[in-house]
Amino acid sequence: ISDDQVKRLGALQDGNSTVALWRNAMGLLLCCFLLIYFAHTFAKRNIRKYQPDNRDLVFLSSVFVVHILVLKISIFISSALGSAFPYVEQNAYFYFFPFAVGTMLVRIVLNSEVSLVFAILTAIITGALFGNSFAIMFFAFLTSLAGAHWVRHVNERSSLFRAGFRLGMFNFTLLIAMHLMTSKAFDLQLVYKLAFGFSGGLAAAVMVTGIVPLVESIFRYTTNIKLLELANMNNPLLRDLMVQAPGTYHHSIIVGNLAEAAAENIGVNPLMARVAAYYHDIGKIRKPLYFIENIGAQENRHDKLAPSMSALILMAHVKDGAEMAHEARLGKALNDIIREHHGSGMMKFFYDRAKSKANPGVEHVDERDYRYPGPKPQTREAALIMLADAVEAASRTLTDPTPARVQGMVQKIINNIFIDGQLDECELTLKDIHNIAKSFNLVLGGIFHYRVDYPEPVSKERVAEKGARG
């Protein structure tokens, strides 16, 4: 070989040296850091629903790292398969890789805005890992978006498999489109790619199905799938509520109907609203007979208690409920709603009773002693439970629940809560509040509808006739 060829081989060897590999790795790591940092900073400041907390960031980082490791392992396996089966091009195996799994997990656990940012970041880095391949980057981005789109309303585990089938068909169509752009003839390699692409969509759904319960357990997330399990009325907490506090149980079911209808109207998660309503008063299980809906014909125990003591008992059900939710591992979202569903609202009945019993000028009744400890609702779901809880309780006091009276009562309750500042820390708008009131009126109108007076049974009429003849 010539001297020039020797120099070229030496330069190639130097390029593959350990030092060069470390330089490349450090350069890639620095680029990844800059990309992730500025993408996160931009999204947090400019995308309203992109507000991940520390737990979310740990989850996103974990998914991102595992995603990259799985891709590196997959590249190694595809190289081995390419050597074992030389009649299949190595890049054909790439389309079986689970590119969409990470984004699908993020969409199920968090929201679409976070999953979009995650899909962009992983697609760019995936393209770099595959030799700066634009085709792989494009494929990874689109399949991730499609997967996230089809798992946005997963309400049962079978929905994941339907999403996987749709994703497989999407990959199939996308690969045909990408092949047409290359102006190449249809050949056997395309068939391999289409088969791997379709199988990759199904494989992504299978992996997500297995990973979601693990994510729920490790990070204490409450996904829609978890909510469906909690909505089962055979749950031990709900069964205890039904047996020990039947009035509260029935109240919670109606609150769930109100909250679910309003949630659909204003665009929040209706399943979360309904399930949270079922559990919002589980703390009453510990002292059920101190709550009016469970007393029935029995003596009201509060008649023998000081107003301050009654207020403490009522406050305790929020704390007890949060403790029971934590012990039952209901998840942070439901636990927060249980703590927030009364906010810092006032127990006006006992406050007024305390003022009437106090000696004027001698005893001072502190309003703070008759307010719940809070916090105020931080989410729209928590605010919905607060409003639905108050409206359902007030509706039971209507003597003649005509549509006009129901509407006036709903508006009055919502206005009082709004004026008291209980909705200051959630994201409800005035338009949302208006739509919530409309939904409440519709549901309560169905509950308090008019009925035609039924005639007496024939047997009673005959007895009455005989009595009149006698």
Coordinates of C-alpha atoms in Angstrom, one line a residue:
I1 CA 0.0 0.0 0.0
S2 CA 1.1 3.5 -0.6
D3 CA 2.2 6.1 2.0
D4 CA -1.0 8.0 1.5
Q5 CA -3.1 4.9 2.2
V6 CA -1.1 4.3 5.3
K7 CA -1.8 7.8 6.5
R8 CA -5.5 7.3 5.8
L9 CA -5.7 4.1 7.8
G10 CA -3.8 5.7 10.7
A11 CA -6.3 8.6 10.7
L12 CA -9.2 6.1 10.7
Q13 CA -7.7 4.2 13.6
D14 CA -7.2 7.4 15.6
G15 CA -10.8 8.4 14.9
N16 CA -11.9 5.1 16.5
S17 CA -9.7 5.4 19.5
T18 CA -11.0 5.6 23.1
V19 CA -10.2 9.3 23.4
A20 CA -12.3 10.0 20.3
L21 CA -15.2 8.0 21.5
W22 CA -15.1 9.8 24.9
R23 CA -15.1 13.1 23.0
N24 CA -18.1 12.1 21.0
A25 CA -19.9 10.9 24.1
M26 CA -19.2 14.1 26.0
G27 CA -20.3 16.2 23.0
L28 CA -23.6 14.2 22.7
L29 CA -24.2 14.5 26.4
L30 CA -23.7 18.3 26.4
C31 CA -26.0 18.7 23.4
C32 CA -28.6 16.5 25.2
F33 CA -28.3 18.7 28.3
L34 CA -28.7 21.9 26.4
L35 CA -31.6 20.6 24.4
I36 CA -33.5 19.3 27.4
Y37 CA -32.8 22.3 29.6
F38 CA -33.9 25.0 27.1
A39 CA -36.9 22.9 25.9
H40 CA -38.1 22.5 29.5
T41 CA -37.5 26.2 30.3
F42 CA -39.3 27.4 27.1
A43 CA -42.3 25.1 27.6
K44 CA -42.7 26.0 31.3
R45 CA -42.8 29.7 30.5
N46 CA -44.9 29.5 27.4
I47 CA -47.2 26.4 27.6
R48 CA -49.9 26.9 30.2
K49 CA -50.5 23.3 31.0
Y50 CA -46.8 22.4 31.1
Q51 CA -46.2 22.6 34.8
P52 CA -44.4 19.5 36.0
D53 CA -43.6 19.3 39.7
N54 CA -40.5 17.5 41.2
R55 CA -42.2 14.1 41.1
D56 CA -43.1 14.6 37.5
L57 CA -39.6 15.6 36.6
V58 CA -38.2 12.5 38.3
F59 CA -40.7 10.4 36.4
L60 CA -39.9 12.1 33.1
S61 CA -36.1 11.7 33.7
S62 CA -36.5 8.0 34.5
V63 CA -38.6 7.3 31.4
F64 CA -36.1 9.3 29.3
V65 CA -33.1 7.4 30.6
V66 CA -34.7 4.0 30.3
H67 CA -35.9 4.9 26.8
I68 CA -32.4 5.7 25.6
L69 CA -31.0 2.5 27.2
V70 CA -33.6 0.4 25.5
L71 CA -32.8 2.0 22.2
K72 CA -29.1 1.3 22.7
I73 CA -29.8 -2.3 23.6
S74 CA -32.1 -2.6 20.6
I75 CA -29.4 -1.3 18.2
F76 CA -27.0 -3.9 19.5
I77 CA -29.6 -6.7 19.1
S78 CA -30.5 -5.5 15.5
S79 CA -26.8 -5.6 14.6
A80 CA -26.6 -9.2 15.8
L81 CA -29.8 -10.1 13.9
G82 CA -28.4 -8.4 10.8
S83 CA -25.4 -10.7 10.9
A84 CA -27.5 -13.8 11.6
F85 CA -30.0 -13.0 8.9
P86 CA -28.1 -11.2 6.1
Y87 CA -31.1 -11.3 3.7
V88 CA -32.9 -8.7 5.9
E89 CA -31.4 -5.2 6.0
Q90 CA -30.3 -4.1 9.4
N91 CA -32.3 -0.9 9.3
A92 CA -35.5 -2.9 8.7
Y93 CA -35.3 -4.1 12.3
F94 CA -35.3 -0.4 13.5
Y95 CA -39.0 0.0 12.9
F96 CA -39.8 -2.7 15.4
F97 CA -38.3 -0.6 18.2
P98 CA -40.7 0.8 20.8
F99 CA -40.2 4.4 19.9
A100 CA -43.7 5.4 21.1
V101 CA -43.7 3.7 24.6
G102 CA -42.2 6.6 26.5
T103 CA -44.5 9.2 25.0
M104 CA -47.5 7.0 25.5
L105 CA -46.6 6.5 29.2
V106 CA -46.2 10.3 29.7
R107 CA -49.6 11.0 28.0
I108 CA -51.4 8.4 30.2
V109 CA -49.8 9.7 33.4
L110 CA -49.5 13.4 32.8
N111 CA -51.1 15.4 29.9
S112 CA -50.8 16.1 26.1
E113 CA -48.6 19.2 26.5
V114 CA -45.9 17.4 28.4
S115 CA -46.1 14.4 26.1
L116 CA -45.6 16.7 23.1
V117 CA -42.4 18.1 24.5
F118 CA -41.2 14.6 25.5
A119 CA -41.9 13.3 21.9
I120 CA -39.9 16.2 20.4
L121 CA -36.9 15.6 22.7
T122 CA -36.8 11.8 22.3
A123 CA -37.2 12.0 18.5
I124 CA -34.2 14.4 18.1
I125 CA -32.0 12.3 20.4
T126 CA -33.2 9.1 18.7
G127 CA -32.2 10.4 15.3
A128 CA -28.7 11.3 16.7
L129 CA -28.3 7.7 18.2
F130 CA -29.1 6.2 14.8
G131 CA -26.3 7.9 13.0
N132 CA -28.0 11.3 12.6
S133 CA -30.8 9.7 10.6
F134 CA -33.6 12.1 9.6
A135 CA -35.8 9.2 8.5
I136 CA -35.6 7.5 12.0
M137 CA -36.1 10.8 13.7
F138 CA -39.2 11.6 11.6
F139 CA -40.6 8.1 12.1
A140 CA -40.0 8.2 15.9
F141 CA -41.7 11.6 16.3
L142 CA -44.8 10.8 14.3
T143 CA -45.3 7.3 15.8
S144 CA -44.9 8.8 19.3
L145 CA -47.5 11.5 18.6
A146 CA -49.9 8.9 17.2
G147 CA -49.4 6.7 20.2
A148 CA -50.0 9.5 22.6
H149 CA -53.1 10.6 20.7
W150 CA -54.7 7.1 20.9
V151 CA -54.2 6.7 24.6
R152 CA -55.5 10.1 25.6
H153 CA -58.8 8.6 26.9
V154 CA -57.8 5.2 28.1
N155 CA -60.6 4.1 30.4
E156 CA -59.9 0.4 30.4
R157 CA -56.9 -1.9 29.7
S158 CA -58.4 -3.2 26.5
S159 CA -58.3 0.4 25.1
L160 CA -54.5 0.1 25.1
F161 CA -54.6 -2.9 22.8
R162 CA -56.9 -1.0 20.4
A163 CA -54.5 1.9 20.5
G164 CA -51.7 -0.6 19.7
F165 CA -53.5 -1.9 16.7
R166 CA -54.2 1.6 15.4
L167 CA -50.6 2.5 16.0
G168 CA -49.5 -0.5 14.0
M169 CA -51.7 0.5 11.1
F170 CA -50.4 4.0 11.4
N171 CA -46.8 2.8 11.2
F172 CA -47.7 0.6 8.2
T173 CA -49.1 3.6 6.3
L174 CA -46.2 5.9 7.4
L175 CA -43.6 3.5 6.1
I176 CA -45.3 3.2 2.7
A177 CA -45.4 7.0 2.5
M178 CA -41.7 7.3 3.5
H179 CA -40.8 4.6 0.9
L180 CA -42.7 6.5 -1.8
M181 CA -40.6 9.6 -1.0
T182 CA -37.4 7.7 -1.8
S183 CA -38.6 6.9 -5.4
K184 CA -37.4 3.2 -4.9
A185 CA -39.2 0.2 -6.3
F186 CA -41.3 -2.0 -4.0
D187 CA -39.2 -4.9 -2.9
L188 CA -39.0 -7.6 -0.3
Q189 CA -37.2 -5.2 2.2
L190 CA -40.2 -3.0 2.2
V191 CA -42.4 -6.0 3.2
Y192 CA -40.0 -6.7 6.1
K193 CA -40.2 -3.0 7.2
L194 CA -44.0 -3.0 7.0
A195 CA -44.2 -6.2 9.1
F196 CA -41.8 -4.8 11.7
G197 CA -43.6 -1.5 11.8
F198 CA -47.0 -3.0 12.4
S199 CA -45.6 -5.4 15.0
G200 CA -43.8 -2.5 16.7
G201 CA -47.2 -0.7 17.3
L202 CA -48.6 -3.8 18.9
A203 CA -45.5 -4.3 21.0
A204 CA -45.6 -0.7 22.2
A205 CA -49.1 -1.3 23.6
V206 CA -48.1 -4.5 25.3
M207 CA -45.2 -2.8 27.0
V208 CA -47.3 0.1 28.1
T209 CA -49.9 -2.2 29.6
G210 CA -47.2 -3.9 31.7
I211 CA -45.4 -0.7 32.7
V212 CA -48.4 1.4 33.8
P213 CA -49.1 -0.5 37.0
L214 CA -45.4 -0.3 37.9
V215 CA -45.4 3.5 37.3
E216 CA -48.6 3.8 39.5
S217 CA -47.0 1.9 42.3
I218 CA -43.5 3.6 42.2
F219 CA -44.5 7.2 41.6
R220 CA -48.0 7.0 43.3
Y221 CA -49.8 8.3 40.2
T222 CA -53.5 7.9 39.7
T223 CA -54.2 7.1 36.1
N224 CA -57.6 6.6 34.5
I225 CA -57.1 2.9 34.7
K226 CA -56.5 3.1 38.4
L227 CA -59.6 5.3 38.7
L228 CA -61.7 2.7 37.0
E229 CA -60.5 0.2 39.6
L230 CA -61.4 2.6 42.4
A231 CA -64.8 3.2 40.9
N232 CA -65.8 -0.4 41.7
M233 CA -68.5 -0.2 44.4
N234 CA -67.0 -3.4 46.0
N235 CA -64.0 -1.4 47.1
P236 CA -63.6 -1.9 50.9
L237 CA -63.8 1.8 51.7
L238 CA -67.0 2.3 49.7
R239 CA -68.6 -0.8 51.2
D240 CA -67.8 0.5 54.7
L241 CA -69.3 3.8 53.7
M242 CA -72.4 2.1 52.4
V243 CA -72.9 0.0 55.6
Q244 CA -71.9 2.5 58.3
A245 CA -72.9 5.8 56.7
P246 CA -75.6 5.0 54.2
G247 CA -76.8 8.7 54.0
T248 CA -73.3 9.9 53.2
Y249 CA -72.9 7.1 50.6
H250 CA -76.1 8.2 48.8
H251 CA -75.0 11.8 49.1
S252 CA -71.6 10.9 47.5
I253 CA -73.3 9.1 44.6
I254 CA -75.4 12.2 43.8
V255 CA -72.3 14.4 44.1
G256 CA -70.5 12.1 41.7
N257 CA -73.3 12.6 39.1
L258 CA -73.3 16.3 39.5
A259 CA -69.5 16.6 39.3
E260 CA -69.2 14.2 36.3
A261 CA -71.8 16.2 34.3
A262 CA -70.1 19.5 35.1
A263 CA -66.6 18.1 34.3
E264 CA -67.7 17.0 30.9
N265 CA -69.2 20.5 30.3
I266 CA -66.0 22.4 31.2
G267 CA -63.5 20.0 29.8
V268 CA -61.9 18.4 32.8
N269 CA -61.5 14.7 33.6
P270 CA -65.1 13.4 34.3
L271 CA -63.8 10.1 35.6
M272 CA -61.6 11.8 38.2
A273 CA -64.5 14.0 39.2
R274 CA -66.9 11.1 39.7
V275 CA -64.4 8.8 41.6
A276 CA -63.2 11.7 43.8
A277 CA -66.8 12.4 44.7
Y278 CA -67.3 8.8 45.8
Y279 CA -64.4 9.1 48.3
H280 CA -64.5 12.7 49.3
D281 CA -66.5 12.0 52.6
I282 CA -64.9 8.7 53.6
G283 CA -63.7 10.3 56.8
K284 CA -67.3 10.3 58.1
I285 CA -67.1 6.5 58.5
R286 CA -65.4 7.0 61.9
K287 CA -68.2 9.1 63.4
P288 CA -71.2 8.6 61.1
L289 CA -73.9 9.5 63.6
Y290 CA -72.6 13.1 64.0
F291 CA -73.6 13.9 60.4
I292 CA -77.2 14.8 59.7
E293 CA -77.6 12.6 56.6
N294 CA -77.0 9.5 58.7
I295 CA -79.1 10.3 61.8
G296 CA -82.5 9.6 60.4
A297 CA -85.1 9.5 63.2
Q298 CA -82.5 9.4 65.9
E299 CA -81.7 12.2 68.3
N300 CA -79.3 14.8 67.0
R301 CA -76.1 14.4 69.0
H302 CA -75.1 18.0 68.4
D303 CA -78.0 19.2 70.5
K304 CA -76.0 18.2 73.6
L305 CA -72.6 19.5 72.4
A306 CA -71.1 22.9 72.5
P307 CA -70.9 24.6 69.1
S308 CA -67.1 24.6 69.2
M309 CA -67.0 20.8 69.9
S310 CA -69.4 20.2 67.0
A311 CA -67.2 22.2 64.7
L312 CA -64.1 20.2 65.7
I313 CA -66.0 16.9 65.0
L314 CA -67.0 18.2 61.5
M315 CA -63.5 19.3 60.8
A316 CA -62.1 16.0 61.8
H317 CA -63.8 14.1 58.9
V318 CA -61.4 15.9 56.4
K319 CA -58.3 14.8 58.3
D320 CA -59.7 11.3 58.9
G321 CA -60.6 11.0 55.2
A322 CA -57.1 12.0 54.2
E323 CA -55.5 9.4 56.5
M324 CA -57.8 6.7 55.3
A325 CA -57.0 7.5 51.7
H326 CA -53.3 7.4 52.4
E327 CA -53.7 4.0 54.1
A328 CA -55.7 2.6 51.2
R329 CA -53.2 4.0 48.7
L330 CA -55.8 5.9 46.7
G331 CA -53.2 8.2 45.3
K332 CA -52.1 11.8 45.7
A333 CA -54.8 13.3 43.4
L334 CA -57.7 11.8 45.4
N335 CA -56.0 12.5 48.7
D336 CA -55.6 16.2 47.8
I337 CA -59.3 16.5 46.7
I338 CA -60.4 15.0 50.1
R339 CA -58.3 17.6 52.0
E340 CA -59.5 20.5 49.7
H341 CA -63.2 19.8 49.1
H342 CA -64.2 22.1 52.0
G343 CA -61.4 24.6 51.5
S344 CA -61.4 27.1 54.4
G345 CA -65.2 27.4 54.3
M346 CA -67.1 28.4 57.4
M347 CA -69.6 26.2 59.3
K348 CA -72.1 29.0 59.5
F349 CA -74.7 27.0 61.4
F350 CA -72.5 26.4 64.4
Y351 CA -70.8 29.8 64.2
D352 CA -74.2 31.5 64.4
R353 CA -75.2 29.2 67.3
A354 CA -72.0 30.0 69.2
K355 CA -72.6 33.8 68.7
S356 CA -76.2 33.4 70.0
K357 CA -75.0 31.6 73.1
A358 CA -72.1 33.9 73.8
N359 CA -72.5 36.7 76.4
P360 CA -72.3 40.0 74.5
G361 CA -69.2 42.0 75.4
V362 CA -67.7 39.1 77.5
E363 CA -67.2 36.2 75.2
H364 CA -65.7 36.6 71.8
V365 CA -66.4 34.0 69.1
D366 CA -63.5 33.7 66.7
E367 CA -64.6 33.0 63.2
R368 CA -61.4 31.1 62.5
D369 CA -62.5 28.4 65.0
Y370 CA -65.5 27.6 62.7
R371 CA -63.6 27.4 59.4
Y372 CA -62.2 24.2 57.9
P373 CA -58.3 24.1 57.9
G374 CA -58.0 24.1 54.1
P375 CA -56.2 24.2 51.8
K376 CA -58.5 25.8 49.2
P377 CA -59.1 23.8 46.0
Q378 CA -56.0 23.8 43.9
T379 CA -57.5 22.1 40.8
R380 CA -60.7 22.4 38.9
E381 CA -61.7 18.8 39.9
A382 CA -61.4 19.8 43.6
A383 CA -63.4 22.9 43.0
L384 CA -66.1 20.9 41.3
I385 CA -66.4 18.5 44.3
M386 CA -66.7 21.5 46.6
L387 CA -69.5 23.1 44.6
A388 CA -71.3 19.8 43.9
D389 CA -71.1 18.8 47.6
A390 CA -72.6 22.1 48.8
V391 CA -75.3 22.2 46.1
E392 CA -76.4 18.6 46.8
A393 CA -76.6 19.2 50.6
A394 CA -78.6 22.4 50.1
S395 CA -81.0 20.8 47.6
R396 CA -82.2 18.5 50.4
T397 CA -83.6 21.5 52.3
L398 CA -85.9 22.6 49.5
T399 CA -89.5 22.0 50.5
D400 CA -91.0 22.6 47.1
P401 CA -88.1 21.9 44.6
T402 CA -89.6 23.6 41.5
P403 CA -87.1 24.3 38.6
A404 CA -87.0 28.0 39.5
R405 CA -86.2 27.3 43.1
V406 CA -83.5 24.8 42.3
Q407 CA -81.9 27.2 39.9
G408 CA -82.0 30.0 42.4
M409 CA -80.6 27.8 45.1
V410 CA -77.7 26.6 42.8
Q411 CA -76.8 30.2 41.9
K412 CA -76.9 31.3 45.5
I413 CA -74.6 28.5 46.8
I414 CA -72.1 29.0 44.0
N415 CA -72.1 32.8 44.5
N416 CA -71.5 32.4 48.3
I417 CA -68.6 30.1 47.7
F418 CA -67.1 32.4 45.1
I419 CA -67.5 35.5 47.3
D420 CA -65.9 33.7 50.2
G421 CA -62.8 33.3 48.1
Q422 CA -62.8 29.5 48.0
L423 CA -62.2 29.4 44.2
D424 CA -59.2 31.8 44.2
E425 CA -56.5 29.2 43.9
C426 CA -57.9 27.0 41.2
E427 CA -58.2 27.6 37.4
L428 CA -62.0 28.0 37.2
T429 CA -63.1 30.9 34.9
L430 CA -66.4 32.8 35.1
K431 CA -67.4 30.9 32.0
D432 CA -66.6 27.6 33.7
I433 CA -68.7 28.6 36.7
H434 CA -71.6 29.5 34.5
N435 CA -71.4 26.2 32.7
I436 CA -71.1 24.3 36.0
A437 CA -74.4 25.9 37.3
K438 CA -76.1 24.9 34.0
S439 CA -75.0 21.3 34.5
F440 CA -76.1 21.2 38.1
N441 CA -79.5 22.6 37.2
L442 CA -79.9 19.9 34.6
V443 CA -79.0 17.0 36.9
L444 CA -81.0 18.3 39.8
G445 CA -84.0 18.9 37.5
G446 CA -83.9 15.2 36.7
I447 CA -83.7 14.3 40.4
F448 CA -86.6 16.6 41.5
H449 CA -88.8 16.0 38.5
Y450 CA -92.6 16.1 38.8
R451 CA -94.6 12.9 39.0
V452 CA -98.3 12.3 38.3
D453 CA -100.2 11.2 41.4
Y454 CA -100.9 7.5 41.2
P455 CA -104.5 6.3 41.9
E456 CA -105.0 4.1 44.9
P457 CA -104.7 0.3 44.2
V458 CA -107.9 -1.4 43.2
S459 CA -108.0 -3.5 46.4
K460 CA -108.0 -0.3 48.5
E461 CA -110.8 1.2 46.4
R462 CA -113.0 -1.9 46.9
V463 CA -112.4 -1.8 50.7
A464 CA -113.4 1.9 50.7
E465 CA -116.6 1.1 48.7
K466 CA -117.5 -1.7 51.1
G467 CA -117.0 0.6 54.0
A468 CA -119.2 3.2 52.4
R469 CA -122.0 0.7 51.7
G470 CA -121.8 -0.7 55.2

